[in-house]
XYZ file of N, CA and C in Angstrom:
246
model
N 111.670 118.681 105.017
C 110.572 118.696 104.109
C 110.540 119.872 103.110
N 111.091 121.043 103.663
C 111.038 122.270 102.676
C 112.050 122.034 101.571
N 113.142 121.586 101.822
C 114.178 121.288 100.762
C 113.691 120.212 99.781
N 113.085 119.186 100.212
C 112.583 118.142 99.452
C 111.497 118.601 98.538
N 110.684 119.535 99.064
C 109.584 120.086 98.315
C 110.076 121.051 97.158
N 111.076 121.785 97.577
C 111.809 122.605 96.511
C 112.367 121.751 95.417
N 112.964 120.685 95.752
C 113.562 119.849 94.722
C 112.453 119.158 93.822
N 111.438 118.657 94.381
C 110.290 118.076 93.615
C 109.727 119.172 92.761
N 109.444 120.337 93.299
C 108.831 121.303 92.422
C 109.759 121.733 91.348
N 111.029 121.937 91.595
C 111.945 122.298 90.607
C 112.105 121.241 89.527
N 112.298 120.027 89.892
C 112.299 118.932 88.883
C 111.075 118.908 88.018
N 109.983 118.957 88.684
C 108.657 119.034 87.804
C 108.570 120.062 86.936
N 109.137 121.230 87.273
C 109.063 122.328 86.427
C 110.070 122.369 85.222
N 111.277 121.725 85.572
C 112.347 121.671 84.385
C 112.213 120.434 83.581
N 111.550 119.461 84.076
C 111.501 118.105 83.329
C 111.050 118.149 81.852
N 110.080 119.058 81.642
C 109.611 119.205 80.206
C 110.733 119.720 79.360
N 111.678 120.554 79.841
C 112.818 121.083 79.119
C 113.636 119.911 78.479
N 113.641 118.860 79.141
C 114.577 117.684 78.750
C 114.010 116.970 77.483
N 112.717 117.228 77.128
C 112.060 116.593 75.973
C 111.666 117.668 75.009
N 112.310 118.929 75.021
C 111.981 119.918 74.098
C 110.695 120.703 74.304
N 109.968 120.437 75.464
C 108.768 121.257 75.664
C 109.121 122.502 76.408
N 108.257 123.550 76.542
C 108.491 124.785 77.260
C 108.483 124.446 78.814
N 109.085 125.340 79.638
C 109.125 125.145 81.006
C 107.612 125.129 81.542
N 107.426 124.175 82.566
C 106.172 123.948 83.160
C 105.163 123.372 82.317
N 105.486 122.758 81.121
C 104.440 122.244 80.311
C 103.873 121.004 80.987
N 102.590 120.816 80.723
C 101.851 119.874 81.328
C 101.554 118.688 80.396
N 101.608 117.441 80.862
C 101.268 116.250 80.026
C 100.237 115.510 80.843
N 99.430 114.641 80.065
C 98.407 113.857 80.690
C 98.819 112.352 80.275
N 98.787 111.545 81.300
C 99.058 110.057 81.117
C 97.781 109.325 81.378
N 97.339 108.507 80.448
C 96.028 107.711 80.697
C 96.461 106.329 81.101
N 95.930 105.895 82.235
C 96.279 104.472 82.609
C 94.850 103.733 82.680
N 94.955 102.440 82.537
C 93.743 101.612 82.575
C 93.939 100.433 83.621
N 93.815 100.816 84.910
C 93.930 99.764 85.896
C 92.752 98.784 85.825
N 92.867 97.546 86.266
C 91.745 96.553 86.041
C 90.402 96.916 86.675
N 90.441 97.372 87.884
C 89.193 97.671 88.583
C 88.680 98.978 88.513
N 89.461 99.981 88.091
C 89.111 101.410 88.173
C 88.720 101.969 86.835
N 89.013 101.316 85.770
C 88.761 101.868 84.509
C 89.757 102.757 84.023
N 89.473 103.904 83.345
C 90.386 104.858 82.832
C 90.866 105.883 83.956
N 92.134 106.043 84.191
C 92.614 107.010 85.251
C 93.592 107.930 84.418
N 93.347 109.200 84.623
C 94.132 110.199 84.053
C 95.085 110.805 85.026
N 96.408 110.804 84.795
C 97.325 111.419 85.708
C 98.032 112.614 85.008
N 97.877 113.860 85.655
C 98.371 115.071 85.057
C 99.840 115.389 85.752
N 100.752 115.803 84.940
C 102.073 116.073 85.529
C 102.115 117.214 86.460
N 101.199 118.149 86.322
C 101.147 119.328 87.175
C 100.900 118.811 88.784
N 100.357 117.767 88.898
C 100.099 117.223 90.296
C 101.390 117.134 91.037
N 102.501 116.751 90.303
C 103.759 116.570 90.958
C 104.284 117.957 91.377
N 104.187 118.917 90.540
C 104.631 120.282 90.987
C 103.791 120.830 92.145
N 102.399 120.590 92.162
C 101.535 120.959 93.269
C 102.007 120.251 94.612
N 102.285 118.987 94.460
C 102.865 118.325 95.706
C 104.080 118.951 96.215
N 104.998 119.311 95.389
C 106.145 120.005 95.795
C 105.882 121.275 96.541
N 105.088 122.107 95.901
C 104.663 123.270 96.485
C 104.016 123.165 97.960
N 103.121 122.049 97.866
C 102.530 121.795 99.285
C 103.531 121.317 100.332
N 104.502 120.648 99.828
C 105.603 120.192 100.837
C 106.388 121.351 101.340
N 106.625 122.350 100.489
C 107.246 123.568 100.953
C 106.426 124.297 101.912
N 105.153 124.473 101.596
C 104.259 125.183 102.521
C 104.172 124.458 103.806
N 104.043 123.166 103.905
C 103.876 122.350 105.255
C 105.253 122.531 105.954
N 106.315 122.507 105.292
C 107.649 122.585 105.837
C 107.863 123.874 106.487
N 107.546 124.954 105.829
C 107.688 126.242 106.395
C 106.745 126.479 107.694
N 105.522 125.971 107.483
C 104.606 126.182 108.635
C 105.079 125.369 109.874
N 105.554 124.170 109.666
C 106.167 123.387 110.817
C 107.315 123.992 111.308
N 108.181 124.635 110.459
C 109.431 125.312 110.972
C 109.011 126.506 111.864
N 108.101 127.319 111.460
C 107.534 128.462 112.173
C 106.918 128.012 113.517
N 106.192 126.977 113.481
C 105.473 126.438 114.786
C 106.585 125.948 115.685
N 107.625 125.277 115.128
C 108.629 124.704 116.076
C 109.408 125.891 116.614
N 109.727 126.902 115.871
C 110.373 128.064 116.389
C 109.527 128.777 117.508
N 108.258 128.904 117.239
C 107.479 129.560 118.181
C 107.103 128.794 119.455
N 107.190 127.444 119.278
C 106.936 126.670 120.424
C 108.119 126.335 121.239
N 109.282 126.735 120.706
C 110.467 126.417 121.612
C 110.567 127.527 122.624
N 110.396 127.149 123.942
C 110.521 128.086 125.043
C 111.926 128.331 125.414
N 112.252 129.305 126.239
C 113.505 129.569 126.668
C 114.040 128.578 127.625
N 115.197 128.248 127.627
C 115.662 127.223 128.475
C 116.874 127.847 129.311
N 116.892 127.542 130.582
C 117.999 128.005 131.464
C 119.107 126.946 131.453
N 120.064 127.238 132.297
C 121.300 126.373 132.305
C 121.061 124.876 132.669
N 119.838 124.673 133.377
C 119.509 123.356 133.743
C 118.749 122.592 132.669
N 118.416 123.270 131.692
C 117.497 122.634 130.572
C 116.086 122.662 130.774
N 115.660 123.281 131.865
C 114.224 123.463 132.205
C 113.683 124.689 131.445
N 112.436 124.556 130.994
C 111.848 125.640 130.233
C 111.252 126.656 131.235
N 111.309 127.942 130.991
C 110.579 128.976 131.811
C 110.004 130.041 130.854
N 109.150 130.806 131.327
C 108.472 131.725 130.523
C 109.035 133.155 130.708
N 110.156 133.325 131.240
C 110.833 134.559 131.359
C 110.473 135.316 132.750
N 109.710 134.610 133.590
C 109.453 135.134 134.874
C 110.571 134.841 135.910
N 110.994 135.678 136.845
C 111.970 135.414 137.775
C 111.622 134.349 138.664
């Protein structure tokens, strides 16, 4: 998840460069769905989602590392007591 988040955030940051805008430039797209009326989508949401994916991925990795107990040769977990 961390790698995907980095990719999403990076692509959202550099995408404006492809159309001649500065790095991290924001655009607003207005949609008119039938039942919702006018909906505004801002491009910075994509960057924020990428950053959120990185944060969640790092937290899950840390918790996985901390939750992994020591295993002996039999594959059973123990807490370091003899």
